[in-house]
mmCIF file of C-alpha atoms in Angstrom:
data_model
loop_
_atom_site.group_PDB
_atom_site.id
_atom_site.type_symbol
_atom_site.label_atom_id
_atom_site.label_comp_id
_atom_site.label_asym_id
_atom_site.label_seq_id
_atom_site.Cartn_x
_atom_site.Cartn_y
_atom_site.Cartn_z
ATOM 1 C CA MET A 20 24.460 -68.521 40.142
ATOM 2 C CA TYR A 21 26.281 -65.342 39.127
ATOM 3 C CA PHE A 22 25.079 -62.407 41.235
ATOM 4 C CA THR A 23 25.280 -62.089 45.011
ATOM 5 C CA GLU A 24 23.292 -59.785 47.259
ATOM 6 C CA GLU A 25 26.225 -57.357 47.137
ATOM 7 C CA HIS A 26 26.049 -57.359 43.341
ATOM 8 C CA GLU A 27 22.350 -56.520 43.426
ATOM 9 C CA LEU A 28 22.894 -53.696 45.914
ATOM 10 C CA PHE A 29 25.527 -52.319 43.556
ATOM 11 C CA ARG A 30 23.059 -52.575 40.659
ATOM 12 C CA LYS A 31 20.402 -50.628 42.558
ATOM 13 C CA SER A 32 22.895 -47.935 43.551
ATOM 14 C CA LEU A 33 24.118 -47.607 39.961
ATOM 15 C CA LYS A 34 20.551 -47.446 38.591
ATOM 16 C CA ASP A 35 19.703 -44.655 41.032
ATOM 17 C CA PHE A 36 22.882 -42.770 40.125
ATOM 18 C CA LEU A 37 22.222 -43.022 36.378
ATOM 19 C CA GLN A 38 18.617 -41.860 36.739
ATOM 20 C CA LYS A 39 19.601 -38.900 38.910
ATOM 21 C CA GLU A 40 22.906 -37.780 37.396
ATOM 22 C CA VAL A 41 22.926 -38.962 33.773
ATOM 23 C CA VAL A 42 19.417 -39.344 32.335
ATOM 24 C CA PRO A 43 18.491 -35.620 32.720
ATOM 25 C CA HIS A 44 21.404 -34.710 30.407
ATOM 26 C CA ILE A 45 21.146 -37.453 27.779
ATOM 27 C CA GLU A 46 18.998 -35.528 25.284
ATOM 28 C CA LYS A 47 21.411 -32.599 25.355
ATOM 29 C CA TRP A 48 24.443 -34.837 24.852
ATOM 30 C CA GLU A 49 22.724 -36.714 22.025
ATOM 31 C CA LYS A 50 22.110 -33.396 20.258
ATOM 32 C CA THR A 51 25.517 -31.813 20.837
ATOM 33 C CA GLY A 52 27.646 -34.931 20.539
ATOM 34 C CA ASP A 53 29.648 -33.729 23.558
ATOM 35 C CA ILE A 54 29.453 -35.225 27.039
ATOM 36 C CA ASP A 55 30.027 -32.613 29.733
ATOM 37 C CA ARG A 56 33.201 -33.105 31.685
ATOM 38 C CA PHE A 57 31.522 -33.031 35.113
ATOM 39 C CA ILE A 58 29.932 -36.458 34.635
ATOM 40 C CA TRP A 59 33.302 -38.170 34.262
ATOM 41 C CA LYS A 60 34.317 -36.802 37.650
ATOM 42 C CA LYS A 61 31.025 -37.951 39.203
ATOM 43 C CA PHE A 62 31.586 -41.468 37.861
ATOM 44 C CA GLY A 63 35.101 -41.337 39.302
ATOM 45 C CA ASP A 64 33.904 -40.083 42.679
ATOM 46 C CA MET A 65 31.422 -42.975 42.852
ATOM 47 C CA GLY A 66 34.207 -45.461 42.111
ATOM 48 C CA TYR A 67 32.639 -46.742 38.883
ATOM 49 C CA PHE A 68 35.826 -46.429 36.836
ATOM 50 C CA GLY A 69 37.805 -48.342 39.450
ATOM 51 C CA ILE A 70 35.603 -51.433 39.683
ATOM 52 C CA ALA A 71 38.117 -53.785 38.058
ATOM 53 C CA TYR A 72 41.390 -52.082 39.004
ATOM 54 C CA PRO A 73 43.958 -52.394 41.813
ATOM 55 C CA GLU A 74 43.346 -50.679 45.127
ATOM 56 C CA GLU A 75 46.904 -49.330 44.954
ATOM 57 C CA TYR A 76 45.765 -46.865 42.266
ATOM 58 C CA GLY A 77 42.365 -46.042 43.736
ATOM 59 C CA GLY A 78 40.390 -48.980 42.386
ATOM 60 C CA MET A 79 38.287 -51.620 44.132
ATOM 61 C CA ASN A 80 39.577 -54.810 42.479
ATOM 62 C CA LEU A 81 36.084 -56.349 42.273
ATOM 63 C CA ASP A 82 35.052 -59.406 40.289
ATOM 64 C CA LEU A 83 33.951 -59.230 36.662
ATOM 65 C CA PHE A 84 30.234 -59.409 37.462
ATOM 66 C CA TYR A 85 30.370 -55.870 38.836
ATOM 67 C CA THR A 86 31.592 -54.884 35.374
ATOM 68 C CA VAL A 87 28.734 -56.866 33.795
ATOM 69 C CA ILE A 88 26.262 -54.892 35.916
ATOM 70 C CA PHE A 89 27.980 -51.614 34.989
ATOM 71 C CA LEU A 90 27.631 -52.451 31.289
ATOM 72 C CA GLU A 91 24.043 -53.689 31.535
ATOM 73 C CA GLU A 92 22.718 -50.651 33.356
ATOM 74 C CA LEU A 93 24.491 -48.236 31.003
ATOM 75 C CA GLN A 94 22.589 -49.819 28.108
ATOM 76 C CA LYS A 95 19.245 -49.196 29.806
ATOM 77 C CA ILE A 96 19.350 -45.390 29.701
ATOM 78 C CA ASN A 97 19.055 -45.515 25.894
ATOM 79 C CA SER A 98 22.229 -43.774 24.794
ATOM 80 C CA GLY A 99 24.654 -46.170 23.181
ATOM 81 C CA GLY A 100 27.029 -43.247 22.670
ATOM 82 C CA PHE A 101 27.160 -42.294 26.339
ATOM 83 C CA ALA A 102 27.618 -45.923 27.338
ATOM 84 C CA ALA A 103 30.411 -46.345 24.775
ATOM 85 C CA ALA A 104 32.267 -43.280 26.032
ATOM 86 C CA MET A 105 32.245 -44.688 29.560
ATOM 87 C CA TRP A 106 33.228 -48.281 28.788
ATOM 88 C CA ALA A 107 35.776 -47.351 26.096
ATOM 89 C CA HIS A 108 37.563 -45.287 28.733
ATOM 90 C CA ALA A 109 37.186 -47.810 31.546
ATOM 91 C CA TYR A 110 37.812 -51.051 29.663
ATOM 92 C CA LEU A 111 39.671 -50.289 26.428
ATOM 93 C CA ALA A 112 42.164 -47.559 27.295
ATOM 94 C CA MET A 113 42.474 -48.352 31.004
ATOM 95 C CA THR A 114 42.887 -52.104 30.450
ATOM 96 C CA HIS A 115 46.085 -51.487 28.471
ATOM 97 C CA VAL A 116 47.358 -48.937 30.993
ATOM 98 C CA ASN A 117 46.784 -51.421 33.811
ATOM 99 C CA LYS A 118 48.164 -54.497 32.063
ATOM 100 C CA GLU A 119 51.122 -53.067 30.157
ATOM 101 C CA GLY A 120 51.928 -49.829 31.961
ATOM 102 C CA ASP A 121 54.752 -49.715 34.487
ATOM 103 C CA HIS A 122 54.308 -48.240 37.968
ATOM 104 C CA ARG A 123 55.171 -44.725 36.785
ATOM 105 C CA ILE A 124 52.586 -44.863 33.999
ATOM 106 C CA LYS A 125 49.939 -46.303 36.298
ATOM 107 C CA GLU A 126 50.543 -43.628 38.925
ATOM 108 C CA LYS A 127 50.253 -40.897 36.308
ATOM 109 C CA TYR A 128 47.434 -42.212 34.111
ATOM 110 C CA LEU A 129 45.566 -45.044 35.829
ATOM 111 C CA THR A 130 45.062 -43.174 39.103
ATOM 112 C CA ASP A 131 43.613 -40.141 37.326
ATOM 113 C CA SER A 132 41.536 -42.353 35.033
ATOM 114 C CA ILE A 133 39.950 -44.083 38.009
ATOM 115 C CA SER A 134 39.187 -40.735 39.672
ATOM 116 C CA GLY A 135 37.670 -39.336 36.464
ATOM 117 C CA ASP A 136 40.285 -36.596 36.158
ATOM 118 C CA LYS A 137 41.695 -38.038 32.930
ATOM 119 C CA ILE A 138 39.872 -39.562 29.950
ATOM 120 C CA GLY A 139 41.568 -42.183 27.782
ATOM 121 C CA CYS A 140 41.038 -43.625 24.327
ATOM 122 C CA LEU A 141 42.418 -46.683 22.542
ATOM 123 C CA CYS A 142 43.799 -46.119 19.036
ATOM 124 C CA ILE A 143 44.107 -49.262 16.916
ATOM 125 C CA THR A 144 41.823 -48.975 13.857
ATOM 126 C CA GLU A 145 43.207 -47.063 10.870
ATOM 127 C CA PRO A 146 41.609 -45.530 7.750
ATOM 128 C CA PHE A 147 43.087 -48.324 5.613
ATOM 129 C CA GLY A 148 42.554 -51.196 8.018
ATOM 130 C CA GLY A 149 40.326 -52.098 10.967
ATOM 131 C CA SER A 150 40.127 -55.815 11.569
ATOM 132 C CA ASP A 151 43.551 -56.324 9.954
ATOM 133 C CA VAL A 152 45.481 -55.162 13.003
ATOM 134 C CA ALA A 153 48.774 -56.564 11.696
ATOM 135 C CA GLY A 154 48.397 -54.450 8.558
ATOM 136 C CA MET A 155 48.503 -51.107 10.367
ATOM 137 C CA ARG A 156 50.644 -48.386 8.831
ATOM 138 C CA THR A 157 51.291 -46.087 11.802
ATOM 139 C CA THR A 158 54.986 -46.220 12.686
ATOM 140 C CA ALA A 159 57.083 -45.498 15.757
ATOM 141 C CA VAL A 160 60.740 -44.933 14.882
ATOM 142 C CA LYS A 161 63.393 -44.953 17.627
ATOM 143 C CA LYS A 162 65.393 -41.714 17.757
ATOM 144 C CA GLY A 163 67.870 -41.566 20.610
ATOM 145 C CA ASN A 164 65.849 -41.714 23.833
ATOM 146 C CA SER A 165 62.583 -41.027 22.005
ATOM 147 C CA TYR A 166 60.116 -42.525 19.553
ATOM 148 C CA VAL A 167 58.702 -40.538 16.633
ATOM 149 C CA ILE A 168 55.119 -41.495 15.725
ATOM 150 C CA ASN A 169 53.631 -40.957 12.261
ATOM 151 C CA GLY A 170 50.307 -42.172 10.898
ATOM 152 C CA SER A 171 46.588 -41.980 11.576
ATOM 153 C CA LYS A 172 43.791 -43.756 13.422
ATOM 154 C CA THR A 173 40.040 -43.622 12.914
ATOM 155 C CA PHE A 174 36.694 -44.524 14.516
ATOM 156 C CA ILE A 175 38.270 -43.804 17.909
ATOM 157 C CA THR A 176 35.725 -43.469 20.742
ATOM 158 C CA ASN A 177 36.693 -40.490 22.950
ATOM 159 C CA GLY A 178 39.109 -39.621 20.140
ATOM 160 C CA VAL A 179 38.540 -35.881 20.465
ATOM 161 C CA SER A 180 37.835 -35.318 24.177
ATOM 162 C CA SER A 181 40.375 -37.688 25.738
ATOM 163 C CA ASP A 182 43.421 -36.509 27.684
ATOM 164 C CA TYR A 183 45.669 -39.379 26.652
ATOM 165 C CA LEU A 184 45.822 -41.924 23.859
ATOM 166 C CA VAL A 185 46.893 -45.565 23.995
ATOM 167 C CA VAL A 186 48.348 -46.071 20.518
ATOM 168 C CA ALA A 187 49.405 -49.150 18.575
ATOM 169 C CA ALA A 188 52.223 -48.498 16.102
ATOM 170 C CA LYS A 189 54.829 -50.485 14.215
ATOM 171 C CA THR A 190 58.326 -50.279 15.621
ATOM 172 C CA LYS A 191 59.582 -52.840 13.088
ATOM 173 C CA PRO A 192 57.244 -52.792 10.041
ATOM 174 C CA GLU A 193 59.189 -55.566 8.314
ATOM 175 C CA LEU A 194 58.163 -58.034 11.054
ATOM 176 C CA GLY A 195 54.401 -57.717 10.461
ATOM 177 C CA ASN A 196 52.405 -58.484 13.612
ATOM 178 C CA LYS A 197 55.631 -59.122 15.543
ATOM 179 C CA GLY A 198 56.659 -55.508 14.932
ATOM 180 C CA VAL A 199 53.714 -53.833 16.714
ATOM 181 C CA SER A 200 54.202 -51.954 19.990
ATOM 182 C CA ILE A 201 51.926 -50.008 22.369
ATOM 183 C CA PHE A 202 52.542 -46.416 23.503
ATOM 184 C CA ILE A 203 50.836 -43.860 25.707
ATOM 185 C CA ILE A 204 50.682 -40.287 24.396
ATOM 186 C CA ASP A 205 49.442 -37.102 26.056
ATOM 187 C CA ARG A 206 46.820 -35.223 24.077
ATOM 188 C CA GLU A 207 48.744 -31.942 24.133
ATOM 189 C CA THR A 208 51.886 -33.503 22.611
ATOM 190 C CA LYS A 209 52.947 -31.538 19.533
ATOM 191 C CA GLY A 210 51.794 -33.127 16.272
ATOM 192 C CA VAL A 211 48.639 -34.813 17.617
ATOM 193 C CA SER A 212 45.406 -33.617 15.979
ATOM 194 C CA ALA A 213 41.845 -34.963 15.889
ATOM 195 C CA THR A 214 38.756 -34.509 13.716
ATOM 196 C CA LYS A 215 35.273 -35.394 14.924
ATOM 197 C CA LEU A 216 33.297 -37.855 12.771
ATOM 198 C CA ASP A 217 29.560 -37.692 12.025
ATOM 199 C CA LYS A 218 27.844 -41.021 12.748
ATOM 200 C CA LEU A 219 24.560 -42.831 12.178
ATOM 201 C CA GLY A 220 24.223 -43.671 15.869
ATOM 202 C CA TRP A 221 26.131 -43.375 19.143
ATOM 203 C CA ARG A 222 25.463 -39.656 18.741
ATOM 204 C CA ALA A 223 26.412 -38.670 22.294
ATOM 205 C CA SER A 224 29.957 -40.002 22.061
ATOM 206 C CA ASP A 225 32.715 -38.218 20.210
ATOM 207 C CA THR A 226 34.324 -40.484 17.648
ATOM 208 C CA GLY A 227 37.487 -39.126 16.100
ATOM 209 C CA GLU A 228 40.008 -39.536 13.344
ATOM 210 C CA ILE A 229 43.442 -38.857 14.788
ATOM 211 C CA ALA A 230 46.611 -37.837 12.960
ATOM 212 C CA PHE A 231 50.179 -38.197 14.270
ATOM 213 C CA ASP A 232 52.618 -35.881 12.497
ATOM 214 C CA ASN A 233 56.170 -36.441 13.743
ATOM 215 C CA VAL A 234 54.914 -36.871 17.309
ATOM 216 C CA GLU A 235 57.959 -37.258 19.536
ATOM 217 C CA ILE A 236 57.508 -39.039 22.864
ATOM 218 C CA PRO A 237 60.027 -40.276 25.473
ATOM 219 C CA GLU A 238 61.017 -43.953 25.251
ATOM 220 C CA GLU A 239 59.495 -44.617 28.679
ATOM 221 C CA ASN A 240 56.067 -44.081 27.080
ATOM 222 C CA LEU A 241 56.438 -47.522 25.513
ATOM 223 C CA MET A 242 54.060 -49.855 27.372
ATOM 224 C CA GLY A 243 55.133 -53.440 27.902
ATOM 225 C CA GLU A 244 57.811 -54.890 25.630
ATOM 226 C CA GLU A 245 58.619 -53.614 22.175
ATOM 227 C CA GLY A 246 57.182 -55.912 19.515
ATOM 228 C CA LYS A 247 54.624 -57.520 21.854
ATOM 229 C CA GLY A 248 51.810 -55.091 21.021
ATOM 230 C CA PHE A 249 49.883 -57.448 18.742
ATOM 231 C CA SER A 250 49.780 -60.123 21.457
ATOM 232 C CA TYR A 251 48.576 -57.566 24.011
ATOM 233 C CA ILE A 252 45.812 -56.379 21.667
ATOM 234 C CA MET A 253 44.656 -59.912 20.888
ATOM 235 C CA GLN A 254 44.659 -60.825 24.574
ATOM 236 C CA HIS A 255 42.407 -57.890 25.484
ATOM 237 C CA PHE A 256 40.068 -58.465 22.534
ATOM 238 C CA ALA A 257 38.417 -61.254 24.544
ATOM 239 C CA LEU A 258 37.260 -58.730 27.154
ATOM 240 C CA GLU A 259 36.219 -56.193 24.512
ATOM 241 C CA ARG A 260 34.158 -58.764 22.635
ATOM 242 C CA LEU A 261 32.479 -60.007 25.782
ATOM 243 C CA ILE A 262 31.678 -56.383 26.641
ATOM 244 C CA MET A 263 30.030 -55.991 23.231
ATOM 245 C CA GLY A 264 28.091 -59.219 23.812
ATOM 246 C CA VAL A 265 26.865 -58.089 27.237
ATOM 247 C CA ASN A 266 25.937 -54.681 25.824
ATOM 248 C CA ALA A 267 23.892 -56.436 23.140
ATOM 249 C CA HIS A 268 21.875 -58.629 25.475
ATOM 250 C CA ALA A 269 21.294 -55.673 27.820
ATOM 251 C CA ARG A 270 19.891 -53.404 25.101
ATOM 252 C CA THR A 271 17.691 -56.253 23.900
ATOM 253 C CA GLU A 272 16.369 -56.583 27.436
ATOM 254 C CA TYR A 273 15.700 -52.836 27.546
ATOM 255 C CA ALA A 274 13.805 -53.016 24.224
ATOM 256 C CA ILE A 275 11.673 -55.909 25.468
ATOM 257 C CA GLU A 276 10.856 -54.177 28.760
ATOM 258 C CA TYR A 277 9.744 -51.069 26.908
ATOM 259 C CA VAL A 278 7.726 -52.952 24.293
ATOM 260 C CA LEU A 279 5.896 -55.099 26.858
ATOM 261 C CA LYS A 280 4.751 -51.974 28.692
ATOM 262 C CA TYR A 281 3.682 -50.369 25.397
ATOM 263 C CA MET A 282 1.757 -53.466 24.286
ATOM 264 C CA SER A 283 -0.066 -53.679 27.615
ATOM 265 C CA GLU A 284 -1.374 -50.109 27.094
ATOM 266 C CA ARG A 285 -1.915 -49.887 23.325
ATOM 267 C CA GLU A 286 -5.382 -50.959 22.191
ATOM 268 C CA ALA A 287 -6.613 -52.180 18.804
ATOM 269 C CA PHE A 288 -9.945 -53.786 17.916
ATOM 270 C CA GLY A 289 -11.149 -53.414 21.492
ATOM 271 C CA LYS A 290 -8.258 -55.076 23.322
ATOM 272 C CA THR A 291 -4.623 -54.424 24.191
ATOM 273 C CA ILE A 292 -2.226 -55.638 21.532
ATOM 274 C CA ASP A 293 -0.456 -57.998 23.927
ATOM 275 C CA LYS A 294 -3.486 -60.263 23.487
ATOM 276 C CA PHE A 295 -2.863 -60.879 19.760
ATOM 277 C CA GLN A 296 -1.263 -64.262 19.160
ATOM 278 C CA ALA A 297 1.049 -63.196 16.313
ATOM 279 C CA LEU A 298 2.561 -60.445 18.475
ATOM 280 C CA ARG A 299 2.741 -62.658 21.567
ATOM 281 C CA HIS A 300 4.687 -65.284 19.617
ATOM 282 C CA THR A 301 7.116 -62.635 18.349
ATOM 283 C CA ILE A 302 7.825 -61.704 21.965
ATOM 284 C CA ALA A 303 8.239 -65.376 22.889
ATOM 285 C CA ASP A 304 10.880 -65.807 20.156
ATOM 286 C CA ILE A 305 12.811 -62.700 21.181
ATOM 287 C CA VAL A 306 12.804 -63.475 24.901
ATOM 288 C CA SER A 307 13.919 -67.068 24.303
ATOM 289 C CA GLU A 308 16.930 -65.932 22.276
ATOM 290 C CA LEU A 309 17.674 -63.199 24.816
ATOM 291 C CA GLU A 310 17.769 -65.639 27.726
ATOM 292 C CA MET A 311 20.076 -67.989 25.787
ATOM 293 C CA CYS A 312 22.448 -65.073 25.133
ATOM 294 C CA LYS A 313 22.439 -63.876 28.719
ATOM 295 C CA GLU A 314 23.166 -67.300 30.147
ATOM 296 C CA PHE A 315 26.016 -67.887 27.694
ATOM 297 C CA ASN A 316 27.498 -64.427 28.290
ATOM 298 C CA TYR A 317 27.379 -64.867 32.053
ATOM 299 C CA SER A 318 29.117 -68.228 31.791
ATOM 300 C CA VAL A 319 31.861 -66.699 29.604
ATOM 301 C CA ALA A 320 32.214 -63.850 32.114
ATOM 302 C CA ARG A 321 32.702 -66.377 34.897
ATOM 303 C CA ARG A 322 35.417 -68.189 32.925
ATOM 304 C CA LEU A 323 37.173 -64.925 32.087
ATOM 305 C CA ASN A 324 36.933 -63.890 35.739
ATOM 306 C CA ASP A 325 38.580 -67.201 36.677
ATOM 307 C CA GLY A 326 41.523 -66.404 34.401
ATOM 308 C CA GLN A 327 40.652 -68.644 31.465
ATOM 309 C CA TYR A 328 41.591 -67.586 27.934
ATOM 310 C CA VAL A 329 38.188 -67.332 26.257
ATOM 311 C CA VAL A 330 38.948 -65.940 22.807
ATOM 312 C CA LYS A 331 36.644 -68.459 21.105
ATOM 313 C CA GLU A 332 33.753 -68.018 23.518
ATOM 314 C CA ALA A 333 34.050 -64.206 23.610
ATOM 315 C CA SER A 334 34.048 -64.116 19.815
ATOM 316 C CA MET A 335 30.902 -66.271 19.802
ATOM 317 C CA SER A 336 29.330 -64.002 22.421
ATOM 318 C CA LYS A 337 29.793 -60.898 20.302
ATOM 319 C CA LEU A 338 28.874 -62.593 17.018
ATOM 320 C CA LEU A 339 25.554 -64.020 18.192
ATOM 321 C CA SER A 340 24.524 -61.443 20.798
ATOM 322 C CA THR A 341 24.879 -58.484 18.422
ATOM 323 C CA LYS A 342 23.033 -60.342 15.650
ATOM 324 C CA ILE A 343 20.191 -61.277 17.971
ATOM 325 C CA ALA A 344 20.043 -57.720 19.362
ATOM 326 C CA ASP A 345 19.723 -56.173 15.904
ATOM 327 C CA GLU A 346 16.978 -58.605 14.887
ATOM 328 C CA ALA A 347 15.139 -58.238 18.209
ATOM 329 C CA ILE A 348 15.221 -54.431 18.189
ATOM 330 C CA TYR A 349 14.033 -54.430 14.550
ATOM 331 C CA LYS A 350 11.032 -56.539 15.596
ATOM 332 C CA CYS A 351 10.406 -54.434 18.704
ATOM 333 C CA LEU A 352 10.322 -51.274 16.610
ATOM 334 C CA GLN A 353 7.764 -52.965 14.351
ATOM 335 C CA LEU A 354 5.580 -53.766 17.354
ATOM 336 C CA LEU A 355 5.238 -50.030 18.034
ATOM 337 C CA GLY A 356 3.928 -49.449 14.503
ATOM 338 C CA GLY A 357 4.299 -45.853 13.338
ATOM 339 C CA TYR A 358 5.390 -44.733 16.803
ATOM 340 C CA GLY A 359 8.471 -46.913 16.541
ATOM 341 C CA TYR A 360 9.675 -44.669 13.713
ATOM 342 C CA MET A 361 9.273 -41.495 15.764
ATOM 343 C CA GLU A 362 12.223 -39.910 17.549
ATOM 344 C CA ASP A 363 9.989 -39.208 20.568
ATOM 345 C CA TYR A 364 9.986 -42.953 21.251
ATOM 346 C CA PRO A 365 13.166 -44.802 22.310
ATOM 347 C CA LEU A 366 13.239 -47.528 19.656
ATOM 348 C CA ALA A 367 14.421 -45.265 16.804
ATOM 349 C CA ARG A 368 17.630 -44.324 18.660
ATOM 350 C CA LEU A 369 18.087 -47.836 20.002
ATOM 351 C CA PHE A 370 17.762 -49.206 16.459
ATOM 352 C CA ARG A 371 20.530 -46.885 15.194
ATOM 353 C CA ASP A 372 22.810 -47.406 18.176
ATOM 354 C CA SER A 373 22.505 -51.176 18.009
ATOM 355 C CA ARG A 374 23.673 -51.335 14.400
ATOM 356 C CA LEU A 375 27.284 -50.747 15.410
ATOM 357 C CA GLY A 376 27.286 -54.012 17.380
ATOM 358 C CA PRO A 377 28.179 -56.309 14.447
ATOM 359 C CA ILE A 378 30.810 -53.805 13.207
ATOM 360 C CA GLY A 379 32.843 -52.369 16.098
ATOM 361 C CA GLY A 380 35.405 -54.398 18.025
ATOM 362 C CA GLY A 381 35.789 -56.929 15.205
ATOM 363 C CA THR A 382 33.199 -57.342 12.458
ATOM 364 C CA SER A 383 30.942 -60.378 12.411
ATOM 365 C CA GLU A 384 32.731 -61.597 9.289
ATOM 366 C CA ILE A 385 36.116 -61.506 11.031
ATOM 367 C CA LEU A 386 34.699 -63.216 14.122
ATOM 368 C CA LYS A 387 33.307 -66.034 11.991
ATOM 369 C CA GLU A 388 36.766 -66.576 10.486
ATOM 370 C CA ILE A 389 38.398 -66.601 13.950
ATOM 371 C CA ILE A 390 35.859 -69.153 15.165
ATOM 372 C CA ALA A 391 36.322 -71.215 11.992
ATOM 373 C CA LYS A 392 40.113 -71.232 12.488
ATOM 374 C CA ILE A 393 39.650 -72.522 16.044
ATOM 375 C CA VAL A 394 37.002 -75.111 15.215
ATOM 376 C CA ILE A 395 38.107 -76.286 11.757
ATOM 377 C CA ASP A 396 41.838 -75.552 11.588
ATOM 378 C CA LYS A 397 42.408 -76.298 15.300
ATOM 379 C CA LYS A 398 44.273 -73.013 15.735
ATOM 380 C CA ASP A 399 45.227 -72.542 19.374
ATOM 381 C CA TYR A 400 45.307 -68.880 20.375
ATOM 382 C CA LYS A 401 47.656 -68.297 23.300
ATOM 383 C CA PRO A 402 47.829 -65.409 25.784
ATOM 384 C CA ALA A 403 50.800 -63.030 25.634
ATOM 385 C CA THR A 404 53.676 -64.153 27.869
#
């Protein structure tokens, strides 16, 4: 229904690439918290960053199910941090550059992002506010032909290693969410500084807190229209939340695949543990929920690919998929017994990495309120015009 023969050939090629070029380095990157620069260029050379983007800038302009495959296979090498670094560049930062950037910005930033020569990050969350986007305090004050940026952002994936930053700031603070604008800022611009954060999981990715101290940028670094930033952010949240939903079902699938192999080999009381009814029924529960998630996420992906505005469905995807993933991976770890708690086995890292699912990209509590507003209050979210 969703994947053609071409999609499956792409999946096989990507799997082979990840096993050959990425997996041998994962343990090092997990320990150091730094992903070597060469891998970004290899991803670019293979065209993986250009899957969803215009051919004019070096992309391939392929349908959304190529992106789904990209996300799924990244989850199955057991490094949520590495996966996050890749998709935060390709689908958070680059989405804004593509949608709001003018031709000059796209030529300068999108082309090099697709080729892997530039790394981007998206800066929305602040130390005093994450889900409350309209409450951000970072400001951008017009000064002649420039804007001066002051404020800070936090929990920014690729926040330290990126070459450019897509930044939300208030150009008219008195207007609340109607005063937010989006800018692109080069890393080396005077006044930009970043501090690396120490995290529970996603150890391979660098997550930064970024400060802007009288950062002066030319007015042409404004992306889209001034004051439309909040609408742009909300519009792209649908894709981000679907990404988080797909990531969740993919890591659940990885956990199940690993656990089934383990259970078929592990013996207790004279037989392999996949013969014990209590454990078999646990697997049956997990797989049933997993298949429900996958089918729903694929259907939402199809609607988004067809141009529908799926804020409700994408919010539901992230809310339920991340919850189910956390519960499933918890149970899978239990099925390994003491080995599940050992770092030599994959479930310990997967357990930590998965925990960010219900937090990042809109907490579960916020998503429930968005869904409640749509269902109960009949709020009609509209795309930016």
